[in-house]
Structures are given as structure tokens and as C-alpha cells.
PDB file of C-alpha atoms in Angstrom:
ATOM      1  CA  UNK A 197     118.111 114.446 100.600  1.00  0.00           C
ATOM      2  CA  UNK A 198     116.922 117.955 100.609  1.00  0.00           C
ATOM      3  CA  UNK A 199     117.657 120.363 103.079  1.00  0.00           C
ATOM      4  CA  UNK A 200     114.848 122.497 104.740  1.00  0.00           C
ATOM      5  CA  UNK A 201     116.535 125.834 105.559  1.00  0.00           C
ATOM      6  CA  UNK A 202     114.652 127.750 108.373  1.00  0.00           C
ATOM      7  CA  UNK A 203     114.941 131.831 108.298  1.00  0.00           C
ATOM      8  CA  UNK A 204     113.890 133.587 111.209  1.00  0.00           C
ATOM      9  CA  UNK A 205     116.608 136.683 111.043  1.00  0.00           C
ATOM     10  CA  UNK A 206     119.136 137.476 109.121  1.00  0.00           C
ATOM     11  CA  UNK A 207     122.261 138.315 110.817  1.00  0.00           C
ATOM     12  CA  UNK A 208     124.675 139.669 107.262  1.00  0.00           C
ATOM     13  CA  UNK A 209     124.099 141.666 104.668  1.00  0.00           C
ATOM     14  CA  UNK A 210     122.310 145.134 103.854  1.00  0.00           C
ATOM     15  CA  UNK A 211     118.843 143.439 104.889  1.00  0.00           C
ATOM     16  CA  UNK A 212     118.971 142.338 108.398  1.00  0.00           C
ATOM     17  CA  UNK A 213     115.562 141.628 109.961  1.00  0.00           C
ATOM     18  CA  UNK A 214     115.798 139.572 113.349  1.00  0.00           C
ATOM     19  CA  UNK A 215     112.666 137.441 115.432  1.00  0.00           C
ATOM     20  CA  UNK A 216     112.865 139.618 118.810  1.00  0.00           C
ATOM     21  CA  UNK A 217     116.105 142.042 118.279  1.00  0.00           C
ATOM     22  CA  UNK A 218     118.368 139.610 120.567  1.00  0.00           C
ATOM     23  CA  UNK A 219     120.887 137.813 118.268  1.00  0.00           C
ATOM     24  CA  UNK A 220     121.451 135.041 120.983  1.00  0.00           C
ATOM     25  CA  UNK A 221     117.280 134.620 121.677  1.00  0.00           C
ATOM     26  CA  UNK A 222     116.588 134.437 117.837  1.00  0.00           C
ATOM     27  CA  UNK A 223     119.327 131.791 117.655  1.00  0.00           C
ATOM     28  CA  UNK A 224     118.100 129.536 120.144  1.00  0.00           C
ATOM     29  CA  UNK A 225     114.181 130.240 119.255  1.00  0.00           C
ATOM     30  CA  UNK A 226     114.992 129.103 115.495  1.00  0.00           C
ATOM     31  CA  UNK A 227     116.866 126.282 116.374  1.00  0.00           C
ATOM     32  CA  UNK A 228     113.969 125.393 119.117  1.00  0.00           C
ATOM     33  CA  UNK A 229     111.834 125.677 115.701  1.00  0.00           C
ATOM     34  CA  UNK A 230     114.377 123.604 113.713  1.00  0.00           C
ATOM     35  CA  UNK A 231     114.448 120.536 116.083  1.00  0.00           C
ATOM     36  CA  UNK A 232     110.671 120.848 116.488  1.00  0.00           C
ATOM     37  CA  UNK A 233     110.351 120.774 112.792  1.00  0.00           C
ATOM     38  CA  UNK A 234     112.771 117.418 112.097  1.00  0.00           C
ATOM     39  CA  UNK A 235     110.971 115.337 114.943  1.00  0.00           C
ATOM     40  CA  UNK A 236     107.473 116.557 113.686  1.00  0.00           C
ATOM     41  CA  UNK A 237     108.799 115.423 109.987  1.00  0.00           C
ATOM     42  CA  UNK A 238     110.775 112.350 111.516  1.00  0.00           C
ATOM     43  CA  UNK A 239     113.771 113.666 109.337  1.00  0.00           C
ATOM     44  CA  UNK A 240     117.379 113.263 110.969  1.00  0.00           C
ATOM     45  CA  UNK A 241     118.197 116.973 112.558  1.00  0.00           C
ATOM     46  CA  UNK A 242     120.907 117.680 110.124  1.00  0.00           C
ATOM     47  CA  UNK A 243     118.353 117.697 107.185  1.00  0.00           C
ATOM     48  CA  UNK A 244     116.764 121.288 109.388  1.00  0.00           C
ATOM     49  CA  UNK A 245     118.792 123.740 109.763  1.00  0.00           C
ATOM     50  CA  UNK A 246     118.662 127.579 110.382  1.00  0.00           C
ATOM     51  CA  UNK A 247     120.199 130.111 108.074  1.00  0.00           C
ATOM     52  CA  UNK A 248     121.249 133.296 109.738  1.00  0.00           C
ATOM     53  CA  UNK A 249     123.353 134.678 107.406  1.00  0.00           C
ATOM     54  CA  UNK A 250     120.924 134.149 104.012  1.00  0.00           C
ATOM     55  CA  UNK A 251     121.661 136.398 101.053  1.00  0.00           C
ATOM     56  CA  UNK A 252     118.034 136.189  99.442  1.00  0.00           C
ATOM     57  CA  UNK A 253     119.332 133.770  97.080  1.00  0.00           C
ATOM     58  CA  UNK A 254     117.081 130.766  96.400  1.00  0.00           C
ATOM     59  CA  UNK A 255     118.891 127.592  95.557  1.00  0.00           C
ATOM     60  CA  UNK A 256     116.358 125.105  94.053  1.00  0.00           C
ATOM     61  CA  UNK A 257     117.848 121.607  95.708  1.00  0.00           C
ATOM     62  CA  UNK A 258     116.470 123.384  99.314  1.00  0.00           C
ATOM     63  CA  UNK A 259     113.158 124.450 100.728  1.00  0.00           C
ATOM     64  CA  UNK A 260     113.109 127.712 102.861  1.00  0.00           C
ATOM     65  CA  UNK A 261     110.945 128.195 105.524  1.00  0.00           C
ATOM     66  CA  UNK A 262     110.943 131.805 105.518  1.00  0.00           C
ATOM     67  CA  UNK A 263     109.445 134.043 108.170  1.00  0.00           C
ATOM     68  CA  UNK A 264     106.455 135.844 106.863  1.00  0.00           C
ATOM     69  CA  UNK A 265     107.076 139.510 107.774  1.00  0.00           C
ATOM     70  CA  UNK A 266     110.734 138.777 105.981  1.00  0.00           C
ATOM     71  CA  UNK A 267     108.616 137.681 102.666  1.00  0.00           C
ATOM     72  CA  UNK A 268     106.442 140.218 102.738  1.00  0.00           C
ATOM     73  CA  UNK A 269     109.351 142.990 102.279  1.00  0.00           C
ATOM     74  CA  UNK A 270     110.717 140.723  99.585  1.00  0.00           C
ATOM     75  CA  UNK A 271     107.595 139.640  98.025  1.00  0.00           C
ATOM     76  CA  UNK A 272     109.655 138.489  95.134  1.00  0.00           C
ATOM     77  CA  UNK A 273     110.790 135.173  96.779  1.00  0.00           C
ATOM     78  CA  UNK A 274     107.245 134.255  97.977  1.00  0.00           C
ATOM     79  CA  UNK A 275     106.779 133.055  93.886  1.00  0.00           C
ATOM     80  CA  UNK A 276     108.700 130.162  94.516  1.00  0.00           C
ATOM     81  CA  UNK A 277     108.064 127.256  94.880  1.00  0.00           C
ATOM     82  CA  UNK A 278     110.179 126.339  97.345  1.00  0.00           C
ATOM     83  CA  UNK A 279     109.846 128.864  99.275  1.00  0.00           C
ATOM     84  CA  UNK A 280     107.176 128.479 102.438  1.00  0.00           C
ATOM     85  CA  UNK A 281     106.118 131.543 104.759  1.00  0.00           C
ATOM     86  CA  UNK A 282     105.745 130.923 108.271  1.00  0.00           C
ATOM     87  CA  UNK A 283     103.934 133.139 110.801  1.00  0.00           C
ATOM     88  CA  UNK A 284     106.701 135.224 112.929  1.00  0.00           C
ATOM     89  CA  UNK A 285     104.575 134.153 116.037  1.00  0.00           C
ATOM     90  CA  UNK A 286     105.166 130.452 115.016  1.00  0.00           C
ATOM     91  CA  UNK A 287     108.785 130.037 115.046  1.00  0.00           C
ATOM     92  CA  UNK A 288     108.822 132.848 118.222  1.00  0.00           C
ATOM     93  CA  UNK A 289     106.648 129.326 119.859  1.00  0.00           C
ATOM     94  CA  UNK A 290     107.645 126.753 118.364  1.00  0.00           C
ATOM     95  CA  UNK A 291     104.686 125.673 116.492  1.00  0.00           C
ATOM     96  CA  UNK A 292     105.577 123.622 113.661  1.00  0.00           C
ATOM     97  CA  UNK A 293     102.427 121.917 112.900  1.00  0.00           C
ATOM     98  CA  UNK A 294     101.156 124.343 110.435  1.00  0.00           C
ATOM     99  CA  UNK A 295     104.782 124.293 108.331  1.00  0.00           C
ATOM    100  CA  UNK A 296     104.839 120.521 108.168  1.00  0.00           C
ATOM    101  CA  UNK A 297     101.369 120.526 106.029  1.00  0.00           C
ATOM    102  CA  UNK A 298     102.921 122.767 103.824  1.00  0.00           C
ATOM    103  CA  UNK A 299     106.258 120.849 103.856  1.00  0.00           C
ATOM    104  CA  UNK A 300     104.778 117.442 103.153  1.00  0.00           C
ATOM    105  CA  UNK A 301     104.154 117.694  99.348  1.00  0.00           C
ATOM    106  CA  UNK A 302     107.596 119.491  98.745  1.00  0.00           C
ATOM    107  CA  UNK A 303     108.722 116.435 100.436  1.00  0.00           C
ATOM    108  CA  UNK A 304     107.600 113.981  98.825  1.00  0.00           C
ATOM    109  CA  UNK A 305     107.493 115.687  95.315  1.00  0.00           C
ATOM    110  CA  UNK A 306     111.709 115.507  95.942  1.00  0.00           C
ATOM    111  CA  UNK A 307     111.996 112.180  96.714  1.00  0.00           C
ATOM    112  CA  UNK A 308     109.804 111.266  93.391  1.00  0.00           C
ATOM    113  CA  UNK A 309     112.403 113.376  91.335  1.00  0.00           C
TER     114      UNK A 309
END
């Protein structure tokens, strides 16, 4: 099954852009996001997971939920199509709802391949 990789902050690397400045916050808001995201998709929790330490590199067997203001500095990864932005203020909540109707068809165009 494909994993759905959930950026928020990235806590490695020369690029290092974080949710609210607070390593331990941003932790527990992604993952807040994560879970929200796997019941909202009815997908076992392991399939949503957050990637702190993300190196830019797009592997095509994932989808990334990517936070916007992080895709808009590397405007690059926004062409693919894997790649989904989500509003900073949505994973600082925990609103989901718009990711999963952008989720949906990458979902089910993997399980046709």
C-alpha cells in the first residue's frame, strides 16, 4: 500500500522550516494531523506518517502532503504529482477534510496500478 508522508517541518538538513518554531509542538501537531488524516481516510495509522527529517527528495511509491509555505520556497516539487500542498493553518488545527479530497484520486489511482 502506499504511504502518505505528512511534512509540516523539517528538522535536518540545510532547509529547515518548522509549523510554530517548537520542535516538540510541531511533532505532536503533525502527528495530531497524521491520525486525523488515517481515520478520515479509514487507512490503518501506519499507512500516515510524518516526515521530519525529509531531504526534498520525492520517491514516486509515496504521496507527500507537504505544507504550503514549504512548497512555495521549493516550487519545484509542487509539479508532481504526488505531491499535495496543505494550508500551514490546517495541519496547525487539524483539519484534514480539505487534504482527503485531494488524496482520494491518488488513492485510488494506486490501487488500480
Amino acid at each position: 500500500m502506499t504511504e502518505i508522508k505528512v511534512i509540516g517541518d523539517i528538522l535536518s538538513g540545510k532547509y529547515q522550516p518548522a509549523l510554530t518554531g517548537n520542535p516538540v509542538v510541531d511533532a505532536a501537531l503533525i502527528n495530531h494531523f497524521c491520525q486525523n488524516l488515517a481515520v478520515a481516510l479509514k487507512l490503518p495509522a501506519v499507512t500516515v506518517q510524518a516526515e521530519h527529517h525529509w531531504d526534498l527528495t520525492v520517491d514516486s511509491k509515496n504521496i507527500y502532503v507537504v505544507d504550503a509555505q514549504i512548497l512555495r520556497l521549493r516550487q519545484h516539487l509542487s509539479s508532481n504529482g504526488n505531491v499535495i500542498a496543505v494550508s500551514h493553518t490546517d495541519i496547525l488545527r487539524g483539519n484534514v477534510q480539505p487534504t482527503t479530497h485531494q488524496l482520494i484520486p491518488l488513492l485510488t489511482q494506486s490501487l488500480t496500478k
